[in-house]
Coordinates of C-alpha atoms and ligand atoms in Angstrom, one line a residue:
X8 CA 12.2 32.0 -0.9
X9 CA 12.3 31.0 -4.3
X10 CA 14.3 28.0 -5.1
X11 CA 16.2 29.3 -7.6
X12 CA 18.5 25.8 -7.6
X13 CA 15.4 24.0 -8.3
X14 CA 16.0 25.4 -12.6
X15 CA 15.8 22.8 -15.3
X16 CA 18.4 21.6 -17.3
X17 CA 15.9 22.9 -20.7
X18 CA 16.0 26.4 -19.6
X19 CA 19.5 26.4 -18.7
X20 CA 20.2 25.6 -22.2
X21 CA 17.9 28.3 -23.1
X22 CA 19.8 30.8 -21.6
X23 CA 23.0 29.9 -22.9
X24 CA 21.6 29.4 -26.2
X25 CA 19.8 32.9 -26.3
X26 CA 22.0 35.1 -24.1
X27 CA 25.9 34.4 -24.2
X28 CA 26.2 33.0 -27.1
X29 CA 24.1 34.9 -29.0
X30 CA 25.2 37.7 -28.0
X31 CA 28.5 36.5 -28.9
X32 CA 27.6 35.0 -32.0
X33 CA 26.1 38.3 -33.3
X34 CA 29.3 40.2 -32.4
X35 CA 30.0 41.4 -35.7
X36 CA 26.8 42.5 -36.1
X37 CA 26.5 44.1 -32.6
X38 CA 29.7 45.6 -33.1
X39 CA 29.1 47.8 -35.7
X40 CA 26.0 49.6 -34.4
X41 CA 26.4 52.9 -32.3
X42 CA 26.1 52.1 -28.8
X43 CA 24.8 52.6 -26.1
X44 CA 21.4 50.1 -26.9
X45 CA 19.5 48.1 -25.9
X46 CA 19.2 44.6 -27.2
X47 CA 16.3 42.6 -27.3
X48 CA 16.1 38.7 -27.6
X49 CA 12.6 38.3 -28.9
X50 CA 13.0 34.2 -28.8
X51 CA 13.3 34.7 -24.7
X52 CA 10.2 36.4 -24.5
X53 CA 8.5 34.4 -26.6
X54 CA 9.4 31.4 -23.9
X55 CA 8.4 33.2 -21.5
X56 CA 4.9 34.2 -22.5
X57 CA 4.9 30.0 -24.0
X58 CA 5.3 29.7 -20.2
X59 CA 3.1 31.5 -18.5
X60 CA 0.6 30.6 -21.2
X61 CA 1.4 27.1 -19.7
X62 CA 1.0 27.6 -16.1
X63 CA -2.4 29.8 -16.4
X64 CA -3.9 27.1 -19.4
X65 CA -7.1 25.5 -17.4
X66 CA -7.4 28.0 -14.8
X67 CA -10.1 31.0 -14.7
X68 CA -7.0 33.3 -15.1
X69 CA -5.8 36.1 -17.2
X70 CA -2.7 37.8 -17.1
X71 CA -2.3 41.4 -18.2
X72 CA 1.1 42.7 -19.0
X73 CA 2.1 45.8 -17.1
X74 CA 3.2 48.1 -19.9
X75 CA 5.0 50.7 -17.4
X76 CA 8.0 47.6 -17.6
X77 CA 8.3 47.9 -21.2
X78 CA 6.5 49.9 -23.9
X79 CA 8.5 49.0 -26.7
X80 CA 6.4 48.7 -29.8
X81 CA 8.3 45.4 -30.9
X82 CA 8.3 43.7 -27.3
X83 CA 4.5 45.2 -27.0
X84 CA 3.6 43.3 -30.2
X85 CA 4.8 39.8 -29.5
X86 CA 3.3 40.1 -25.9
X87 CA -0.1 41.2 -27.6
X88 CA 0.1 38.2 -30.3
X89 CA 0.6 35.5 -27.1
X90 CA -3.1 36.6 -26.0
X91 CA -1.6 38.5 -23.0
X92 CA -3.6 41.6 -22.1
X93 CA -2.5 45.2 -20.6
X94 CA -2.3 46.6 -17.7
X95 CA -2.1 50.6 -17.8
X96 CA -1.1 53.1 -15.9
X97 CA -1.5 56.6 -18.1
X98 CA -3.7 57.8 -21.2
X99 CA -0.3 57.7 -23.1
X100 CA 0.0 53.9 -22.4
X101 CA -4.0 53.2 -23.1
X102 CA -3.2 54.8 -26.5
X103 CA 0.0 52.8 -26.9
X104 CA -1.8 49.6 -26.5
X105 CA -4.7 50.0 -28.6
X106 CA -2.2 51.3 -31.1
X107 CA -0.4 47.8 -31.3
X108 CA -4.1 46.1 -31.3
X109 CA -4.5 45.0 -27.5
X110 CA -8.2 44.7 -27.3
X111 CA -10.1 47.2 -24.8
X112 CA -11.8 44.1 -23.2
X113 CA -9.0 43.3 -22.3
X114 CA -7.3 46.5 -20.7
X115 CA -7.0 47.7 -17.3
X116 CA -6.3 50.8 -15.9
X117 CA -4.8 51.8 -13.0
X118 CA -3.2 54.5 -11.0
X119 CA -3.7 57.1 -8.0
X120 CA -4.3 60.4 -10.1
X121 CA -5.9 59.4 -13.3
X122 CA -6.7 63.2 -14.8
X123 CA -10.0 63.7 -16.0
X124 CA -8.9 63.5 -19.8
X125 CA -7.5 59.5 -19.0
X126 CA -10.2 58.8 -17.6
X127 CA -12.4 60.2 -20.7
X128 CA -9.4 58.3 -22.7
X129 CA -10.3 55.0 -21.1
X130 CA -14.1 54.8 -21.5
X131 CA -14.1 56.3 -24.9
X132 CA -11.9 53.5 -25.5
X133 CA -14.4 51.2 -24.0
X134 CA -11.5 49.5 -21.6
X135 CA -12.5 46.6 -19.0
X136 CA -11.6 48.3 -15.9
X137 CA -10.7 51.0 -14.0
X138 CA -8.8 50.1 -11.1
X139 CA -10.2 52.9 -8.3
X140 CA -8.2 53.6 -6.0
X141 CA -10.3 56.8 -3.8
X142 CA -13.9 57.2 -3.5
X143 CA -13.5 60.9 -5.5
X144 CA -12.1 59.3 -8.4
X145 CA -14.7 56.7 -8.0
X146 CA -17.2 59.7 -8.6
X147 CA -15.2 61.7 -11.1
X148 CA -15.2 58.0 -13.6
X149 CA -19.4 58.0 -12.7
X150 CA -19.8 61.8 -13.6
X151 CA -17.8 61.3 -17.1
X152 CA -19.6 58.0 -17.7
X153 CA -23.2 59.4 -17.2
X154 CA -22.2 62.5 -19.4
X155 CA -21.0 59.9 -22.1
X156 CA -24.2 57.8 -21.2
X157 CA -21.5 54.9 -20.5
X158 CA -21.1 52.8 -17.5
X159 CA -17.6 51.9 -16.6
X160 CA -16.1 48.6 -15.6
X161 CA -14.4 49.0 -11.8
X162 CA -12.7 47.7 -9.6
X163 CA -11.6 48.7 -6.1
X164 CA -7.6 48.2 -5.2
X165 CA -8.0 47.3 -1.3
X166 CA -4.3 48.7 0.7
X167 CA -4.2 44.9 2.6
X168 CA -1.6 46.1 4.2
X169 CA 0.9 43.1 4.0
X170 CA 4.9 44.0 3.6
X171 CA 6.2 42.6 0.1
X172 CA 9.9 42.4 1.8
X173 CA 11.1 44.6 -1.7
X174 CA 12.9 47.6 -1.9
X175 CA 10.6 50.7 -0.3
X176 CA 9.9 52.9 -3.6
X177 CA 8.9 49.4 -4.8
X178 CA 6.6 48.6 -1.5
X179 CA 3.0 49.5 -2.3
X180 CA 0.9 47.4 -0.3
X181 CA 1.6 48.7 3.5
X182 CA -0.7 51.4 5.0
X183 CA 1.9 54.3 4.7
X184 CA 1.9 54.3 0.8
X185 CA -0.3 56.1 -1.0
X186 CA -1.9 53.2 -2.5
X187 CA -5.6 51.8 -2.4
X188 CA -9.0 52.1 -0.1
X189 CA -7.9 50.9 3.3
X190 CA -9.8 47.3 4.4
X191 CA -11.5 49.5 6.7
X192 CA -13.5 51.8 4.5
X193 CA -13.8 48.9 2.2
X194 CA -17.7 48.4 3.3
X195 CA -19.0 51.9 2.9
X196 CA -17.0 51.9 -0.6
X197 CA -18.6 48.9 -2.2
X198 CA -22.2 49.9 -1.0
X199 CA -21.5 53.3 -2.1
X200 CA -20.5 51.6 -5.8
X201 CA -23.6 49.1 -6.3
X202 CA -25.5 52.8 -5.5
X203 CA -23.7 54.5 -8.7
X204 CA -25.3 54.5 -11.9
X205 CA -22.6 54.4 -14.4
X206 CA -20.2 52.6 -13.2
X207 CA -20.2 48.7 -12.7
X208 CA -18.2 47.2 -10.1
X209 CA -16.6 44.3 -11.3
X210 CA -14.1 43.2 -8.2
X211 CA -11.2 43.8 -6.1
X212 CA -7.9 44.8 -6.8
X213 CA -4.3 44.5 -5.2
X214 CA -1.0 44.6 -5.9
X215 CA 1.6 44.6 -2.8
X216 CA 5.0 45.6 -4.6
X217 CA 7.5 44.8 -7.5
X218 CA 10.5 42.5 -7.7
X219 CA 9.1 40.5 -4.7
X220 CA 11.1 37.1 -4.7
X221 CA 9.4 35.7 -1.2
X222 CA 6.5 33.5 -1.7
X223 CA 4.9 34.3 1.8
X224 CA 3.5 37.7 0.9
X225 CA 1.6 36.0 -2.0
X226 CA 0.4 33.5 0.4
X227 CA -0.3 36.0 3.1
X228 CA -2.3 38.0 0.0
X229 CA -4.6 34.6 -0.8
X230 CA -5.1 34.3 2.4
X231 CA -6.3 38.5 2.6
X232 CA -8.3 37.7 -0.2
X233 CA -10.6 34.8 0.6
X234 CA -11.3 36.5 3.8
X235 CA -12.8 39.6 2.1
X236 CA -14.1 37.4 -0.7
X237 CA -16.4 35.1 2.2
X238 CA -17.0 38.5 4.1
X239 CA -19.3 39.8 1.1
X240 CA -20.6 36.6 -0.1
X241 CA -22.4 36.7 3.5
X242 CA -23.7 40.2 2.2
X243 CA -24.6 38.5 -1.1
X244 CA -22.1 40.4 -3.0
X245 CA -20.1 38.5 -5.5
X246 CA -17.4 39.8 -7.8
X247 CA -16.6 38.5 -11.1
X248 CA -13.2 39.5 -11.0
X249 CA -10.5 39.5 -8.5
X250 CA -6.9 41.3 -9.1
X251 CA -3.9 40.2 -7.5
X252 CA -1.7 42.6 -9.4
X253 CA 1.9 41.9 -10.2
X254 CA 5.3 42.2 -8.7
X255 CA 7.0 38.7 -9.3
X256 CA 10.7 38.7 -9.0
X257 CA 13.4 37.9 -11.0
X258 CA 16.6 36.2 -10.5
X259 CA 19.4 39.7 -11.2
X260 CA 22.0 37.7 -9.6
X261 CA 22.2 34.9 -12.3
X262 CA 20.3 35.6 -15.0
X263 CA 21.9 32.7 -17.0
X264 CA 20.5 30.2 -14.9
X265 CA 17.4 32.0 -14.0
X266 CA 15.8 33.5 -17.4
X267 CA 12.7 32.6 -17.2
X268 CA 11.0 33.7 -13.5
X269 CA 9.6 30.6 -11.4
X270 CA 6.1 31.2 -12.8
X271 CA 5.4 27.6 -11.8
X272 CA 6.0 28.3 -8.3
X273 CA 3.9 31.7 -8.4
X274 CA 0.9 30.2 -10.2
X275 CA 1.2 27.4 -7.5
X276 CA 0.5 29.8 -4.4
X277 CA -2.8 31.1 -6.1
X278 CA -3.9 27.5 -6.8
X279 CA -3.5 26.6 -4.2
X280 CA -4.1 29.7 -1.9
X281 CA -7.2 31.5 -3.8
X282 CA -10.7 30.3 -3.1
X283 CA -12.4 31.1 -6.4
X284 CA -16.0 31.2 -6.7
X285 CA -17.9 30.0 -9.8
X286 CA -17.7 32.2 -12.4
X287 CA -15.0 34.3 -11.1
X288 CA -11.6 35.1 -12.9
X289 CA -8.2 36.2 -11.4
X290 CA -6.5 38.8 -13.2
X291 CA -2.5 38.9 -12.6
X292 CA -0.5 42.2 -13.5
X293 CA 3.0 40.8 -14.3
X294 CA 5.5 43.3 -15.7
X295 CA 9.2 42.9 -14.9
X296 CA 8.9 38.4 -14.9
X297 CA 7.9 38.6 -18.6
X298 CA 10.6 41.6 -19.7
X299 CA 13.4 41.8 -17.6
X300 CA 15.7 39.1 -18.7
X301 CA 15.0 39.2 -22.6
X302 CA 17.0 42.5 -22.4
X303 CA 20.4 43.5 -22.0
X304 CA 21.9 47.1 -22.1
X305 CA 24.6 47.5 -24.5
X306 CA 27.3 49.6 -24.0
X307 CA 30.9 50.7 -25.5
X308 CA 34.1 51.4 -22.5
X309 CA 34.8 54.8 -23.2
X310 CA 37.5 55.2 -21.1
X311 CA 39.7 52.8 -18.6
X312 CA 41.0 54.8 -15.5
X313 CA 42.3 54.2 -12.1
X314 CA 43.3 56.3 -9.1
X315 CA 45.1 55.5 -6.2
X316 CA 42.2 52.9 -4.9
X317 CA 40.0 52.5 -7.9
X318 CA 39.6 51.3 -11.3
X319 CA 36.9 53.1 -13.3
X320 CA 35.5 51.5 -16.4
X321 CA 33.3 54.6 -17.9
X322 CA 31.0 53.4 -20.7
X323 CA 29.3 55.3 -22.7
X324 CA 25.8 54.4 -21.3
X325 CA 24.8 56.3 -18.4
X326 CA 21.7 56.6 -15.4
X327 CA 19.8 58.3 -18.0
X328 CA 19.9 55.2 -19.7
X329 CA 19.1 52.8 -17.0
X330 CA 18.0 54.3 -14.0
X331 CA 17.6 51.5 -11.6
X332 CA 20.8 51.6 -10.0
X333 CA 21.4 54.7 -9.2
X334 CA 17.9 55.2 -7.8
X335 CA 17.3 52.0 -5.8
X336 CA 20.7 50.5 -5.4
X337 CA 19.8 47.6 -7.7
X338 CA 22.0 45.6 -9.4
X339 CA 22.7 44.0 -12.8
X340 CA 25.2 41.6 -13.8
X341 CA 27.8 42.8 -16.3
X342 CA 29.5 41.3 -18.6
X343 CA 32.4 42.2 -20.9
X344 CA 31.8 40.9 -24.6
X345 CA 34.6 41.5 -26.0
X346 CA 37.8 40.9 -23.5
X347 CA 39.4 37.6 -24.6
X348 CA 41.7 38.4 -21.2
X349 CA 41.4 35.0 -18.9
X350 CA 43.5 38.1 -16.4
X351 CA 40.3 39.4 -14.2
X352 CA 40.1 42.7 -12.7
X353 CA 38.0 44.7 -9.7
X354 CA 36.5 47.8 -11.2
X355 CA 33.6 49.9 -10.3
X356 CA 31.7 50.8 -13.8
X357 CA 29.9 53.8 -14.1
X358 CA 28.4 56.1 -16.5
X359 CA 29.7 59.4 -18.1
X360 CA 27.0 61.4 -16.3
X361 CA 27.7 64.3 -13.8
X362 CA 26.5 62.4 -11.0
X363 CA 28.0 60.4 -8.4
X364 CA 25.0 58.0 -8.2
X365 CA 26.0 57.1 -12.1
X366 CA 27.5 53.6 -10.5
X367 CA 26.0 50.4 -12.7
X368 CA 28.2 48.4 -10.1
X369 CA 30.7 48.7 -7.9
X370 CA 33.9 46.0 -7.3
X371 CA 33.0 44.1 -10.1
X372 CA 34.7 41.2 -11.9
X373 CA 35.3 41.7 -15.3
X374 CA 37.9 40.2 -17.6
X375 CA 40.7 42.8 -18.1
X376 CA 38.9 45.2 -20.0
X377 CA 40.1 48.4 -22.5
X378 CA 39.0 51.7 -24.3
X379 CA 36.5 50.2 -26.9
X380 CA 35.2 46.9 -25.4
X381 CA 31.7 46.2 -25.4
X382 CA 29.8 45.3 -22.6
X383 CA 26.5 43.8 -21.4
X384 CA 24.5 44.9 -18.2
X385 CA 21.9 42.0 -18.0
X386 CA 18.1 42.1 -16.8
X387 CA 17.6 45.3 -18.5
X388 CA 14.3 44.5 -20.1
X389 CA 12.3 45.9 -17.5
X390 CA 11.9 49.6 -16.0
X391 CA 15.0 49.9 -18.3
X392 CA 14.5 51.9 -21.4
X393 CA 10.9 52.9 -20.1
X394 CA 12.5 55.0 -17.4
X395 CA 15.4 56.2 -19.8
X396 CA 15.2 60.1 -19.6
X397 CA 17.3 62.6 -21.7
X398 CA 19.0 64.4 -18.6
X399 CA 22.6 66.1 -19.9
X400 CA 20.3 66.3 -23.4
X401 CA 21.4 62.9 -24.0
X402 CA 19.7 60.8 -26.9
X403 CA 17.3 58.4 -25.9
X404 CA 18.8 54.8 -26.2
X405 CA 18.1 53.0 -29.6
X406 CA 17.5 49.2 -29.7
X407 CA 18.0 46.2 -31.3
X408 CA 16.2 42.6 -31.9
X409 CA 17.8 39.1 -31.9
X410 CA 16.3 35.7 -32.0
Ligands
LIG15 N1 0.3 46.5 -11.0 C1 0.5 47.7 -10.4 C2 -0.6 48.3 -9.8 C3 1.8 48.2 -10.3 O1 2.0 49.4 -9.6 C4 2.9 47.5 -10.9 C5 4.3 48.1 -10.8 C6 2.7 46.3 -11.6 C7 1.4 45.8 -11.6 C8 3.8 45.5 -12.2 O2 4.7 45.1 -11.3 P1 5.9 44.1 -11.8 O3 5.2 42.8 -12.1 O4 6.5 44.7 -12.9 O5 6.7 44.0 -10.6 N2 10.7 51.0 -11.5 C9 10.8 49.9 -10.5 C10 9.5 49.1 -10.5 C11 8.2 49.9 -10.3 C12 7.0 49.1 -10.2 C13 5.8 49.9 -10.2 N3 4.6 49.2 -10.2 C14 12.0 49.1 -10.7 O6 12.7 49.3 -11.7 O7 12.3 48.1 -9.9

């Protein structure tokens, strides 16, 4: 378990100066702008990536940001100018990165139905990698190459089969998803690569699950790793690259004391747990550790009701807005801006959608709060306004920058 306890005193200060009372600071100014958005505090990022940067600096590793978090052009663009690569998951998103300069060396590309038209995307774009994740789609990338008299970079994403202890629509490294080549086919697979003329196979590939805050299924993943690494350098098969994917938690709880994710710790179990061979490079995949925290959903109360066993705070922002709670139960810490009540209340605060999964949290804490206040729901930076959707024809939400 992460030791969340173990934070420094510097990045406490960090959050406070970044988060409360910045946002409070720029009340005015956040005040005044139509709600609901999302606000962005581009100095957090920035520390993160400076951290990271850190942690990886020495080490045969490269870390690829996984876009599908956040595609924001402005968070995009700071994330590309820290040397960061990307990690793709759609044409669309290929296109969005080379749009805001990511180089194609240093792309990947993964997903279980890349369409014929992504794929041509990809190697037209000249990307590093595919990550392959059937033997078909391994010959559908060959058959496009050869016609483009191209070979494409691959990789194969192995299913290891080790339980991420996450949420299960956020479990992707167990058998029964849909992810990957299982360890057992893994043999015939490689052979049937090296055998393929245009297509180069550059490595493995994993990734076990999202918002995983247990340090065992990394280790159990080095551990996966080295086994299959020594198992083909007996066959005299060595990779260049190895991909461990993503999926590092973050602290929702108590983001103030937690805004930057326990990188150190994370890096730690791969140097410590990876056998890497000369030459070789780990690619990470880290999406919600570098974009969750540096954004907070913005939202106005609409209305203040109770009934005979509720309060109901109803902002204006909705599911379509942030999705995350109503479809996996998560939750975010919420925060009234504006109340300058020391009186606290128990309300449930929800949405203004026609749905009863419209909840952002239920029996929460808030200062006494009123028609008009404006309110925070923190860790929104990630899978936020990427999975915002305009259900009820709702407007997309906007968003906004502070440093
Ligand atoms: N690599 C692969 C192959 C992935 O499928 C994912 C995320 C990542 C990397 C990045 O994982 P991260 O570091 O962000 O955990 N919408 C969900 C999360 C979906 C994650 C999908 N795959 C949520 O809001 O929790």
């Amino acid at each position: 378990m992460f030791n969340f306890a173990k934070k420094t005193q510097e990045t406490q200060n960090i959050y406070f100066k970044t988060m409360a009372l910045k946002y409070h600071k720029k009340l005015e100014e956040l005040s005044s702008l139509d709600t609901p958005f999302y606000c962005y505090d581009l100095a957090l990022l920035r520390e993160t990536l400076n951290t990271i940067n850190k942690e990886i600096k020495g080490f045969p590793y490269a870390v690829h940001y996984a876009i599908k978090a956040n595609g924001n052009r402005t968070i995009l663009e700071e994330i590309r100018r820290s040397g960061v690569g990307a990690d793709l998951v759609s044409g669309n998103e290929i296109k969005a990165a080379l749009d805001v300069g990511f180089k194609p060396e240093k792309m990947a590309y993964a997903g279980v139905g890349k369409t014929d038209r992504e794929i041509e995307t990809g190697i037209d774009a000249g990307i590093y990698c595919f990550n392959v994740e059937s033997v078909e789609e391994m010959d559908v990338i060959n058959e496009i190459a050869a016609r483009r008299g191209k070979a494409a970079g691959i990789a194969l994403r192995v299913n290891p089969n080790i339980d991420a202890h996450t949420h299960r629509y956020i479990t992707t490294g167990t058998s029964s998803d849909k992810f990957g080549i299982d360890k057992q086919a893994l043999d015939d697979v490689v052979e049937k690569a090296r055998s393929l003329s245009n297509v180069r196979l550059l490595g493995l590939h994993f990734h076990i699950g999202s918002q995983v805050t247990l340090m065992e299924p990394y280790e159990l993943l080095c551990k996966e790793i080295n086994t299959l690494l020594d198992h083909f350098e007996k066959k005299g098969i060595n990779f260049e690259m190895v991909d461990v994917g993503g999926g590092l938690g973050v602290d929702y709880e108590n983001p103030e004391a937690n805004p930057v994710a326990r990188f150190e710790e994370y890096f730690n179990v791969f140097k410590r747990g990876l056998k890497v061979r000369p030459g070789q490079m780990v690619h990470f995949e880290l999406g919600r550790s570098i974009v969750a925290q540096c954004g907070a959903l913005i939202s106005r109360v609409v209305f203040v009701k109770e009934n005979a066993v509720k309060k109901f705070v109803i902002l204006d922002a909705g599911m379509t807005d942030l999705m995350r709670p109503a479809l996996y139960g998560s939750k975010h810490k919420i925060v009234n801006l504006t109340s300058q009540s020391t009186r606290q209340v128990t309300c449930d605060v929800v949405g203004p959608i026609c749905e009863s999964s419209d909840v952002f949290g239920r029996d929460v804490q808030l200062p006494f709060t009123r028609r008009g206040d404006l309110v925070a729901i923190l860790s929104a930076g990630a899978y936020g306004e990427s999975m915002a959707s305009r259900y009820n024809m709702r407007s997309l939400p906007q968003c906004h920058f502070i440093e």
